[in-house]
mmCIF file of C-alpha atoms in Angstrom:
data_model
loop_
_atom_site.group_PDB
_atom_site.id
_atom_site.type_symbol
_atom_site.label_atom_id
_atom_site.label_comp_id
_atom_site.label_asym_id
_atom_site.label_seq_id
_atom_site.Cartn_x
_atom_site.Cartn_y
_atom_site.Cartn_z
ATOM 1 C CA MET J 274 4.355 -9.626 21.468
ATOM 2 C CA GLY J 275 6.507 -7.555 19.017
ATOM 3 C CA ALA J 276 8.119 -4.593 19.070
ATOM 4 C CA CYS J 277 8.877 -1.940 16.592
ATOM 5 C CA ALA J 278 11.995 1.047 17.033
ATOM 6 C CA VAL J 279 9.915 3.644 15.688
ATOM 7 C CA SER J 280 10.280 7.114 16.656
ATOM 8 C CA ALA J 281 8.181 9.451 19.148
ATOM 9 C CA SER J 282 8.322 12.426 16.759
ATOM 10 C CA VAL J 283 7.120 9.754 13.907
ATOM 11 C CA LEU J 284 3.853 8.624 15.932
ATOM 12 C CA THR J 285 3.156 12.098 16.802
ATOM 13 C CA ARG J 286 3.000 13.002 13.210
ATOM 14 C CA ALA J 287 1.236 10.018 12.353
ATOM 15 C CA GLN J 288 -1.618 10.827 14.983
ATOM 16 C CA ARG J 289 -2.299 14.294 13.727
ATOM 17 C CA VAL J 290 -3.072 12.755 10.398
ATOM 18 C CA ALA J 291 -5.384 10.302 12.529
ATOM 19 C CA ASP J 292 -6.906 12.835 14.171
ATOM 20 C CA ASP J 293 -7.918 14.811 10.995
ATOM 21 C CA PHE J 294 -9.443 11.456 9.956
ATOM 22 C CA THR J 295 -11.282 11.234 13.381
ATOM 23 C CA ALA J 296 -12.476 15.165 13.307
ATOM 24 C CA ARG J 297 -14.009 14.311 9.791
ATOM 25 C CA THR J 298 -15.873 11.137 10.521
ATOM 26 C CA GLY J 299 -16.134 10.665 14.495
ATOM 27 C CA VAL J 300 -13.994 7.699 14.336
ATOM 28 C CA ARG J 301 -11.368 7.192 17.027
ATOM 29 C CA VAL J 302 -8.169 5.711 15.287
ATOM 30 C CA ASP J 303 -4.663 5.064 16.856
ATOM 31 C CA ALA J 304 -2.188 5.761 14.918
ATOM 32 C CA THR J 305 0.261 3.589 16.985
ATOM 33 C CA GLU J 306 -1.728 0.781 16.352
ATOM 34 C CA LEU J 307 -1.722 0.971 12.791
ATOM 35 C CA ILE J 308 1.804 1.260 12.409
ATOM 36 C CA THR J 309 2.691 -1.387 15.119
ATOM 37 C CA GLY J 310 -0.203 -3.738 14.515
ATOM 38 C CA ARG J 311 1.380 -6.021 12.348
ATOM 39 C CA ALA J 312 4.472 -6.461 14.107
ATOM 40 C CA ALA J 313 2.209 -7.600 17.148
ATOM 41 C CA LEU J 314 -0.253 -9.912 15.862
ATOM 42 C CA LEU J 315 3.012 -11.837 13.943
ATOM 43 C CA ASP J 316 5.251 -11.148 16.923
ATOM 44 C CA PHE J 317 7.650 -8.954 14.589
ATOM 45 C CA THR J 318 10.557 -7.162 16.198
ATOM 46 C CA PRO J 319 11.883 -4.811 13.335
ATOM 47 C CA GLY J 320 14.911 -3.133 13.508
ATOM 48 C CA GLY J 321 17.695 -4.423 11.806
ATOM 49 C CA ARG J 322 19.136 -4.644 8.238
ATOM 50 C CA ILE J 323 16.750 -7.424 7.725
ATOM 51 C CA SER J 324 13.334 -6.538 7.542
ATOM 52 C CA ALA J 325 10.602 -7.605 9.776
ATOM 53 C CA GLY J 326 9.127 -10.193 7.477
ATOM 54 C CA GLY J 327 12.296 -11.130 6.338
ATOM 55 C CA ALA J 328 12.035 -10.227 2.623
ATOM 56 C CA THR J 329 13.735 -6.852 2.563
ATOM 57 C CA ARG J 330 17.516 -6.439 3.656
ATOM 58 C CA LEU J 331 19.528 -3.387 3.338
ATOM 59 C CA PHE J 332 22.998 -3.711 2.152
ATOM 60 C CA GLU J 333 25.824 -1.284 1.211
ATOM 61 C CA ALA J 334 26.589 0.027 -2.267
ATOM 62 C CA ALA J 335 30.263 1.495 -3.208
ATOM 63 C CA ASP J 336 28.609 4.954 -2.638
ATOM 64 C CA GLY J 337 25.578 4.441 0.035
ATOM 65 C CA TRP J 338 23.192 2.124 1.249
ATOM 66 C CA CYS J 339 20.361 0.529 -0.991
ATOM 67 C CA ALA J 340 17.238 -2.364 -0.247
ATOM 68 C CA LEU J 341 16.210 -5.269 -1.876
ATOM 69 C CA THR J 342 13.049 -7.270 -1.431
ATOM 70 C CA LEU J 343 12.997 -10.803 -2.843
ATOM 71 C CA SER J 344 9.221 -11.689 -1.374
ATOM 72 C CA ARG J 345 8.126 -13.274 -4.612
ATOM 73 C CA GLY J 346 8.907 -16.458 -6.453
ATOM 74 C CA ASP J 347 9.474 -14.103 -9.886
ATOM 75 C CA ASP J 348 11.802 -12.056 -7.651
ATOM 76 C CA LEU J 349 14.263 -14.725 -6.518
ATOM 77 C CA ALA J 350 14.151 -16.174 -10.301
ATOM 78 C CA MET J 351 15.634 -12.753 -11.335
ATOM 79 C CA VAL J 352 18.785 -12.915 -9.093
ATOM 80 C CA PRO J 353 21.152 -15.011 -11.540
ATOM 81 C CA ALA J 354 19.840 -12.093 -14.306
ATOM 82 C CA LEU J 355 20.548 -9.178 -11.243
ATOM 83 C CA LEU J 356 24.075 -10.581 -10.903
ATOM 84 C CA GLN J 357 25.004 -11.779 -14.644
ATOM 85 C CA ALA J 358 25.683 -15.471 -13.072
ATOM 86 C CA ASP J 359 24.365 -18.936 -14.505
ATOM 87 C CA THR J 360 23.274 -19.828 -11.182
ATOM 88 C CA VAL J 361 23.355 -18.445 -7.709
ATOM 89 C CA ALA J 362 23.686 -20.341 -4.159
ATOM 90 C CA GLU J 363 20.294 -20.982 -2.311
ATOM 91 C CA ASP J 364 20.707 -17.834 -0.071
ATOM 92 C CA PRO J 365 21.193 -15.531 -2.625
ATOM 93 C CA TRP J 366 21.807 -12.245 -0.194
ATOM 94 C CA PRO J 367 26.193 -13.092 0.101
ATOM 95 C CA ALA J 368 26.235 -12.758 -3.650
ATOM 96 C CA ILE J 369 23.955 -9.715 -3.974
ATOM 97 C CA GLU J 370 25.864 -7.734 -1.134
ATOM 98 C CA ALA J 371 29.259 -8.666 -2.345
ATOM 99 C CA TRP J 372 28.060 -7.611 -6.172
ATOM 100 C CA ALA J 373 26.342 -4.477 -4.814
ATOM 101 C CA ALA J 374 29.601 -3.251 -2.652
ATOM 102 C CA GLY J 375 31.498 -2.576 -6.058
ATOM 103 C CA ALA J 376 28.448 -0.941 -7.472
ATOM 104 C CA PRO J 377 27.184 2.642 -7.439
ATOM 105 C CA GLY J 378 23.716 2.420 -5.699
ATOM 106 C CA ALA J 379 22.335 4.163 -9.052
ATOM 107 C CA THR J 380 23.351 1.186 -10.907
ATOM 108 C CA VAL J 381 22.326 -1.812 -8.689
ATOM 109 C CA ALA J 382 18.930 0.189 -8.480
ATOM 110 C CA GLY J 383 18.930 0.609 -12.303
ATOM 111 C CA ARG J 384 19.303 -3.139 -13.217
ATOM 112 C CA ALA J 385 16.973 -4.430 -10.637
ATOM 113 C CA ARG J 386 14.409 -2.064 -11.613
ATOM 114 C CA LEU J 387 14.888 -3.478 -15.392
ATOM 115 C CA LEU J 388 14.131 -6.979 -13.862
ATOM 116 C CA GLY J 389 10.737 -6.051 -12.251
ATOM 117 C CA LEU J 390 12.333 -5.790 -9.014
ATOM 118 C CA PRO J 391 11.320 -4.062 -5.916
ATOM 119 C CA VAL J 392 14.845 -1.744 -4.836
ATOM 120 C CA ALA J 393 15.341 1.556 -3.139
ATOM 121 C CA VAL J 394 18.417 3.697 -2.834
ATOM 122 C CA LEU J 395 18.190 5.102 0.741
ATOM 123 C CA GLY J 396 16.980 8.910 0.603
ATOM 124 C CA GLU J 397 16.604 8.890 -3.270
ATOM 125 C CA THR J 398 12.857 10.116 -3.017
ATOM 126 C CA ALA J 399 12.344 13.771 -1.808
ATOM 127 C CA VAL J 400 9.362 15.300 -0.050
ATOM 128 C CA ALA J 401 6.367 15.472 -2.314
ATOM 129 C CA PRO J 402 2.577 15.898 -1.857
ATOM 130 C CA PRO J 403 0.067 13.374 -2.754
ATOM 131 C CA ARG J 404 -1.175 14.781 -6.803
ATOM 132 C CA VAL J 405 -4.575 15.972 -7.007
ATOM 133 C CA THR J 406 -6.357 16.417 -10.173
ATOM 134 C CA THR J 407 -9.825 17.029 -11.287
ATOM 135 C CA LEU J 408 -11.813 14.080 -12.407
ATOM 136 C CA GLY J 409 -15.391 15.062 -13.058
ATOM 137 C CA PRO J 410 -18.419 17.283 -11.456
ATOM 138 C CA PRO J 411 -18.736 17.252 -7.564
ATOM 139 C CA ARG J 412 -21.700 15.662 -5.868
ATOM 140 C CA SER J 413 -22.212 15.512 -2.088
ATOM 141 C CA THR J 414 -22.625 12.148 -0.761
ATOM 142 C CA PRO J 415 -22.621 11.202 3.058
ATOM 143 C CA LEU J 416 -20.341 8.732 3.998
ATOM 144 C CA SER J 417 -23.052 6.513 5.108
ATOM 145 C CA GLU J 418 -23.862 6.281 1.678
ATOM 146 C CA VAL J 419 -20.723 5.898 0.236
ATOM 147 C CA LEU J 420 -19.794 2.725 -1.864
ATOM 148 C CA VAL J 421 -16.295 1.937 -2.219
ATOM 149 C CA ALA J 422 -14.629 -0.230 -4.908
ATOM 150 C CA ASP J 423 -11.314 -1.617 -3.235
ATOM 151 C CA LEU J 424 -8.888 -3.082 -5.808
ATOM 152 C CA SER J 425 -6.219 -2.824 -3.757
ATOM 153 C CA SER J 426 -4.256 -5.460 -2.021
ATOM 154 C CA MET J 427 -1.519 -6.738 1.128
ATOM 155 C CA TRP J 428 -1.605 -3.360 3.411
ATOM 156 C CA ALA J 429 -1.847 0.400 1.963
ATOM 157 C CA GLY J 430 -5.050 0.476 0.059
ATOM 158 C CA PRO J 431 -6.453 -2.159 2.060
ATOM 159 C CA LEU J 432 -5.891 0.019 5.429
ATOM 160 C CA CYS J 433 -7.606 3.255 3.312
ATOM 161 C CA GLY J 434 -10.343 0.894 2.627
ATOM 162 C CA GLN J 435 -10.534 -0.658 6.334
ATOM 163 C CA LEU J 436 -10.614 3.001 7.666
ATOM 164 C CA LEU J 437 -13.344 4.089 5.499
ATOM 165 C CA ALA J 438 -15.711 1.180 6.453
ATOM 166 C CA ARG J 439 -15.158 1.935 10.105
ATOM 167 C CA ALA J 440 -16.394 5.449 9.039
ATOM 168 C CA GLY J 441 -19.623 3.728 7.613
ATOM 169 C CA ALA J 442 -19.019 3.327 4.199
ATOM 170 C CA THR J 443 -20.269 0.103 2.365
ATOM 171 C CA VAL J 444 -16.623 -1.305 0.947
ATOM 172 C CA VAL J 445 -16.580 -3.636 -1.629
ATOM 173 C CA LYS J 446 -13.029 -5.919 -1.345
ATOM 174 C CA VAL J 447 -12.434 -6.845 -5.222
ATOM 175 C CA GLU J 448 -10.268 -9.724 -6.052
ATOM 176 C CA SER J 449 -8.913 -11.845 -8.898
ATOM 177 C CA VAL J 450 -9.914 -14.797 -8.726
ATOM 178 C CA ALA J 451 -6.485 -16.484 -10.396
ATOM 179 C CA ARG J 452 -4.476 -14.356 -7.698
ATOM 180 C CA PRO J 453 -6.258 -13.080 -4.666
ATOM 181 C CA ASP J 454 -4.924 -10.510 -2.314
ATOM 182 C CA GLY J 455 -1.566 -12.547 -1.011
ATOM 183 C CA THR J 456 -2.311 -11.463 2.288
ATOM 184 C CA ARG J 457 -4.905 -14.796 2.295
ATOM 185 C CA GLY J 458 -2.301 -17.234 1.949
ATOM 186 C CA GLY J 459 -0.433 -15.557 5.111
ATOM 187 C CA GLU J 460 -1.381 -15.146 8.854
ATOM 188 C CA PRO J 461 -5.356 -14.963 8.962
ATOM 189 C CA ALA J 462 -5.188 -12.585 11.903
ATOM 190 C CA PHE J 463 -3.392 -9.816 9.707
ATOM 191 C CA PHE J 464 -5.752 -10.556 6.757
ATOM 192 C CA ASP J 465 -8.754 -10.177 8.757
ATOM 193 C CA TRP J 466 -7.561 -6.880 10.257
ATOM 194 C CA MET J 467 -7.412 -5.065 7.263
ATOM 195 C CA ASN J 468 -10.525 -6.575 5.470
ATOM 196 C CA SER J 469 -12.967 -7.613 8.122
ATOM 197 C CA GLY J 470 -16.262 -5.714 7.282
ATOM 198 C CA LYS J 471 -16.011 -5.376 3.553
ATOM 199 C CA LEU J 472 -17.506 -7.519 1.301
ATOM 200 C CA SER J 473 -15.466 -9.820 -0.983
ATOM 201 C CA TYR J 474 -16.403 -9.771 -4.576
ATOM 202 C CA ALA J 475 -14.160 -12.216 -6.795
ATOM 203 C CA VAL J 476 -13.762 -11.545 -10.413
ATOM 204 C CA ASP J 477 -11.928 -12.590 -13.602
ATOM 205 C CA PHE J 478 -9.865 -9.325 -14.379
ATOM 206 C CA ASP J 479 -9.446 -10.785 -18.229
ATOM 207 C CA ARG J 480 -13.244 -10.784 -18.423
ATOM 208 C CA PRO J 481 -13.402 -6.833 -16.751
ATOM 209 C CA ASP J 482 -17.057 -6.323 -17.250
ATOM 210 C CA ASP J 483 -17.902 -7.417 -14.006
ATOM 211 C CA VAL J 484 -15.352 -4.951 -12.117
ATOM 212 C CA ALA J 485 -16.311 -2.060 -14.588
ATOM 213 C CA ALA J 486 -20.050 -2.176 -13.909
ATOM 214 C CA LEU J 487 -19.072 -2.017 -9.891
ATOM 215 C CA LEU J 488 -16.683 1.019 -10.884
ATOM 216 C CA ALA J 489 -19.573 3.016 -12.761
ATOM 217 C CA VAL J 490 -21.791 3.027 -9.820
ATOM 218 C CA ALA J 491 -18.905 3.485 -7.126
ATOM 219 C CA ASP J 492 -18.340 6.470 -5.138
ATOM 220 C CA VAL J 493 -14.726 6.046 -4.272
ATOM 221 C CA VAL J 494 -12.132 3.582 -5.922
ATOM 222 C CA ILE J 495 -8.958 2.303 -4.635
ATOM 223 C CA GLU J 496 -6.074 0.812 -6.622
ATOM 224 C CA ALA J 497 -2.694 0.175 -5.752
ATOM 225 C CA SER J 498 -1.531 -1.724 -8.644
ATOM 226 C CA ARG J 499 1.091 0.022 -11.268
ATOM 227 C CA PRO J 500 -1.372 2.431 -13.426
ATOM 228 C CA ALA J 501 -1.082 0.459 -16.844
ATOM 229 C CA ALA J 502 -2.195 -2.784 -15.476
ATOM 230 C CA LEU J 503 -6.086 -1.794 -15.013
ATOM 231 C CA GLU J 504 -5.671 0.982 -17.809
ATOM 232 C CA ARG J 505 -5.100 -1.821 -20.612
ATOM 233 C CA ARG J 506 -8.365 -3.521 -19.379
ATOM 234 C CA GLY J 507 -10.570 0.383 -19.511
ATOM 235 C CA LEU J 508 -10.720 0.370 -15.755
ATOM 236 C CA GLY J 509 -8.615 3.328 -15.385
ATOM 237 C CA PRO J 510 -10.133 6.671 -13.822
ATOM 238 C CA HIS J 511 -10.141 8.136 -16.794
ATOM 239 C CA THR J 512 -11.351 5.394 -18.993
ATOM 240 C CA ALA J 513 -14.055 3.535 -16.339
ATOM 241 C CA PRO J 514 -17.491 4.978 -16.505
ATOM 242 C CA PRO J 515 -17.683 8.560 -15.333
ATOM 243 C CA ARG J 516 -19.616 9.424 -12.001
ATOM 244 C CA PRO J 517 -20.170 12.757 -10.357
ATOM 245 C CA GLY J 518 -18.405 13.107 -7.204
ATOM 246 C CA ARG J 519 -16.246 10.138 -7.574
ATOM 247 C CA VAL J 520 -12.823 10.131 -5.591
ATOM 248 C CA TRP J 521 -10.506 7.791 -7.099
ATOM 249 C CA LEU J 522 -7.299 6.916 -4.607
ATOM 250 C CA ARG J 523 -4.258 5.776 -6.679
ATOM 251 C CA ILE J 524 -1.621 4.153 -4.217
ATOM 252 C CA THR J 525 1.913 3.293 -6.067
ATOM 253 C CA GLY J 526 5.403 2.686 -4.568
ATOM 254 C CA HIS J 527 7.038 5.731 -6.925
ATOM 255 C CA GLY J 528 4.454 7.841 -8.659
ATOM 256 C CA THR J 529 2.598 7.781 -12.012
ATOM 257 C CA ARG J 530 5.145 9.765 -14.123
ATOM 258 C CA GLY J 531 7.818 8.543 -16.324
ATOM 259 C CA ASP J 532 9.816 5.496 -15.339
ATOM 260 C CA GLN J 533 9.093 5.465 -12.004
ATOM 261 C CA ALA J 534 5.510 4.730 -12.875
ATOM 262 C CA GLY J 535 6.749 1.099 -13.374
ATOM 263 C CA TRP J 536 9.256 0.752 -10.432
ATOM 264 C CA VAL J 537 7.734 -1.904 -8.035
ATOM 265 C CA ALA J 538 7.711 -1.417 -4.335
ATOM 266 C CA PHE J 539 6.842 -2.654 -1.133
ATOM 267 C CA GLY J 540 6.502 -1.021 2.242
ATOM 268 C CA ASP J 541 10.017 -1.906 3.546
ATOM 269 C CA ASP J 542 11.828 -0.641 0.146
ATOM 270 C CA ALA J 543 9.921 2.234 -0.340
ATOM 271 C CA ALA J 544 10.193 3.541 3.395
ATOM 272 C CA VAL J 545 14.204 3.513 2.434
ATOM 273 C CA SER J 546 13.679 4.936 -0.759
ATOM 274 C CA GLY J 547 11.950 8.176 1.027
ATOM 275 C CA GLY J 548 14.969 7.973 3.945
ATOM 276 C CA LEU J 549 12.534 6.862 6.563
ATOM 277 C CA VAL J 550 15.166 4.502 8.320
ATOM 278 C CA GLY J 551 16.621 4.373 11.841
ATOM 279 C CA TYR J 552 20.613 4.208 12.850
ATOM 280 C CA ARG J 553 22.288 1.861 14.915
ATOM 281 C CA ASP J 554 25.865 2.568 15.487
ATOM 282 C CA GLY J 555 25.965 4.768 12.589
ATOM 283 C CA THR J 556 24.374 1.930 10.475
ATOM 284 C CA PRO J 557 20.918 2.344 8.753
ATOM 285 C CA VAL J 558 18.516 -0.052 10.039
ATOM 286 C CA PHE J 559 14.632 -0.560 9.320
ATOM 287 C CA ALA J 560 12.413 1.590 10.893
ATOM 288 C CA ALA J 561 9.036 -0.395 12.485
ATOM 289 C CA ASP J 562 7.262 -2.881 10.060
ATOM 290 C CA ALA J 563 7.024 -2.167 6.711
ATOM 291 C CA ILE J 564 6.122 1.745 7.757
ATOM 292 C CA ALA J 565 5.537 3.134 4.227
ATOM 293 C CA ASP J 566 2.338 0.903 4.072
ATOM 294 C CA PRO J 567 0.513 2.031 7.237
ATOM 295 C CA LEU J 568 1.489 5.430 6.962
ATOM 296 C CA THR J 569 0.325 5.968 3.225
ATOM 297 C CA GLY J 570 -3.165 4.190 4.201
ATOM 298 C CA LEU J 571 -3.597 6.591 6.839
ATOM 299 C CA HIS J 572 -2.900 9.411 5.064
ATOM 300 C CA ALA J 573 -4.864 8.092 1.882
ATOM 301 C CA ALA J 574 -8.111 7.830 4.099
ATOM 302 C CA ALA J 575 -7.583 11.043 5.542
ATOM 303 C CA ALA J 576 -7.224 12.634 1.995
ATOM 304 C CA VAL J 577 -10.226 10.425 0.535
ATOM 305 C CA VAL J 578 -12.714 11.843 3.409
ATOM 306 C CA ALA J 579 -11.630 15.225 2.833
ATOM 307 C CA ALA J 580 -12.126 15.127 -0.621
ATOM 308 C CA LEU J 581 -15.315 13.642 -0.235
ATOM 309 C CA GLY J 582 -16.200 16.920 2.041
ATOM 310 C CA ARG J 583 -15.384 18.897 -0.726
ATOM 311 C CA GLY J 584 -17.659 17.051 -3.279
ATOM 312 C CA GLY J 585 -15.304 14.627 -4.659
ATOM 313 C CA GLY J 586 -14.681 14.481 -8.749
ATOM 314 C CA GLU J 587 -10.927 14.193 -7.761
ATOM 315 C CA LEU J 588 -8.158 11.875 -8.853
ATOM 316 C CA ILE J 589 -5.614 11.404 -5.876
ATOM 317 C CA GLU J 590 -2.225 9.859 -6.462
ATOM 318 C CA PHE J 591 -0.014 8.776 -3.516
ATOM 319 C CA ALA J 592 3.722 7.229 -3.798
ATOM 320 C CA MET J 593 4.669 5.365 -0.669
ATOM 321 C CA ALA J 594 8.053 6.347 -0.863
ATOM 322 C CA ALA J 595 7.138 10.204 -0.855
ATOM 323 C CA VAL J 596 4.875 9.540 2.461
ATOM 324 C CA ALA J 597 8.004 8.084 3.935
ATOM 325 C CA ALA J 598 10.567 11.134 3.106
ATOM 326 C CA GLU J 599 7.493 13.586 5.061
ATOM 327 C CA TYR J 600 8.324 11.648 7.706
ATOM 328 C CA ALA J 601 12.049 11.283 7.181
ATOM 329 C CA GLY J 602 13.294 14.658 8.258
ATOM 330 C CA LEU J 603 11.639 14.126 12.070
ATOM 331 C CA PRO J 604 13.881 13.682 14.931
ATOM 332 C CA THR J 605 15.084 9.988 15.686
ATOM 333 C CA ASP J 606 15.464 8.369 18.751
ATOM 334 C CA ASP J 607 16.515 4.670 19.930
ATOM 335 C CA ASN J 608 13.393 3.792 21.633
ATOM 336 C CA VAL J 609 11.939 0.477 21.037
ATOM 337 C CA LEU J 610 8.260 0.317 22.204
ATOM 338 C CA PRO J 611 6.088 -2.626 22.588
ATOM 339 C CA ALA J 612 3.732 -3.274 19.530
ATOM 340 C CA VAL J 613 -0.087 -2.125 19.995
ATOM 341 C CA ALA J 614 -2.128 -5.224 19.193
ATOM 342 C CA PRO J 615 -5.271 -4.304 17.393
ATOM 343 C CA ALA J 616 -8.338 -5.117 19.624
ATOM 344 C CA ALA J 617 -9.982 -8.261 18.432
ATOM 345 C CA VAL J 618 -11.605 -8.138 14.772
ATOM 346 C CA PRO J 619 -14.354 -10.362 12.941
ATOM 347 C CA VAL J 620 -12.927 -13.017 10.459
ATOM 348 C CA GLY J 621 -12.547 -11.534 7.173
ATOM 349 C CA PRO J 622 -14.737 -12.474 4.428
ATOM 350 C CA ALA J 623 -13.924 -15.552 2.204
ATOM 351 C CA LEU J 624 -12.799 -15.064 -1.492
ATOM 352 C CA GLY J 625 -16.188 -14.546 -3.034
ATOM 353 C CA ALA J 626 -18.620 -14.757 -0.084
ATOM 354 C CA ASP J 627 -20.645 -11.596 -1.248
ATOM 355 C CA ASN J 628 -20.625 -11.859 -4.948
ATOM 356 C CA ALA J 629 -24.534 -12.120 -4.962
ATOM 357 C CA ALA J 630 -24.637 -9.148 -2.811
ATOM 358 C CA ALA J 631 -22.068 -7.109 -4.829
ATOM 359 C CA ARG J 632 -23.859 -7.783 -7.915
ATOM 360 C CA GLN J 633 -27.043 -6.362 -6.348
ATOM 361 C CA LEU J 634 -25.790 -3.211 -5.338
ATOM 362 C CA VAL J 635 -24.507 -2.697 -8.872
ATOM 363 C CA THR J 636 -28.196 -3.568 -10.135
ATOM 364 C CA GLN J 637 -29.644 -0.911 -7.519
ATOM 365 C CA ARG J 638 -27.321 1.893 -8.030
ATOM 366 C CA ALA J 639 -27.476 1.359 -11.883
ATOM 367 C CA THR J 640 -31.176 1.579 -11.727
ATOM 368 C CA PRO J 641 -32.665 5.289 -11.789
ATOM 369 C CA PRO J 642 -35.404 5.762 -8.882
ATOM 370 C CA CYS J 643 -38.706 5.724 -9.887
#
């Protein structure tokens, strides 16, 4: 079973958020399980300069520390351009660390971001609350009648959808037929933990009519892609058909304004950007497993149910790095805690298994009552 080097103060703060969710929904949530559960399922032991999943590393720049994630084939293909080299060894990390050691962190991050790589400079992101703006008129809807369109993937967004499903909402997991949620290709136990209890709706995002029809009748929308990706298909919060009381949740790595809107992030590098790391002999190490993901998913779920309690009609934007920054100033300790395994969960839905049911929901909700 895995373990996690996460401080008690972080777990205590996160549990307060979980308790708020419980107070509003009646559903008990264990924050320690959410933060450490993947480590337990996959037998990870985070806490070094290499992330639990192995794709992200902490390394020194000339004036501080950086983190870079190379989890996708496209990321690895960009390494020669990052280093301005014709070729790079099969293991690119020694060359990356040697180059970064002679460059300021801002230069390392700037070049990586021009290439679309997930990168962070330690502590570059300040604490900031989620950005909440009015989206439309309010309308009260009980959680048992709420329909959630979950367009997110990986961890933070799906966790929010999972918690809403536990609270009684109907959650439709929307995935691209061509590029489904990447966790489907990994350990099934993690996918099941995040997505059991949801309906699977597989669509072609290049023909977005089916998605638009679902968004038109959804009370909550969860998205976790770069804002322009959906906007250009007419599927953003201001271009989708309006619905009174809708809560639109947008999760990004670094926010939606300026250049940061285009910055890619994953949970480990986002945590470093927010300054949420541990220290070993004065050297930063990863705190838990991709901790910005479960923290953001938990905060987002609590924010969504609070918004629904106000009648909705809101756009809520969370940046994972900013959520991590909220926890970065808490006291740290050297405790390595046993990871808490999730209770047995049902198998998650097969891709597109509930297409017919999803379309029926759309038809029912789009038809005015007699």
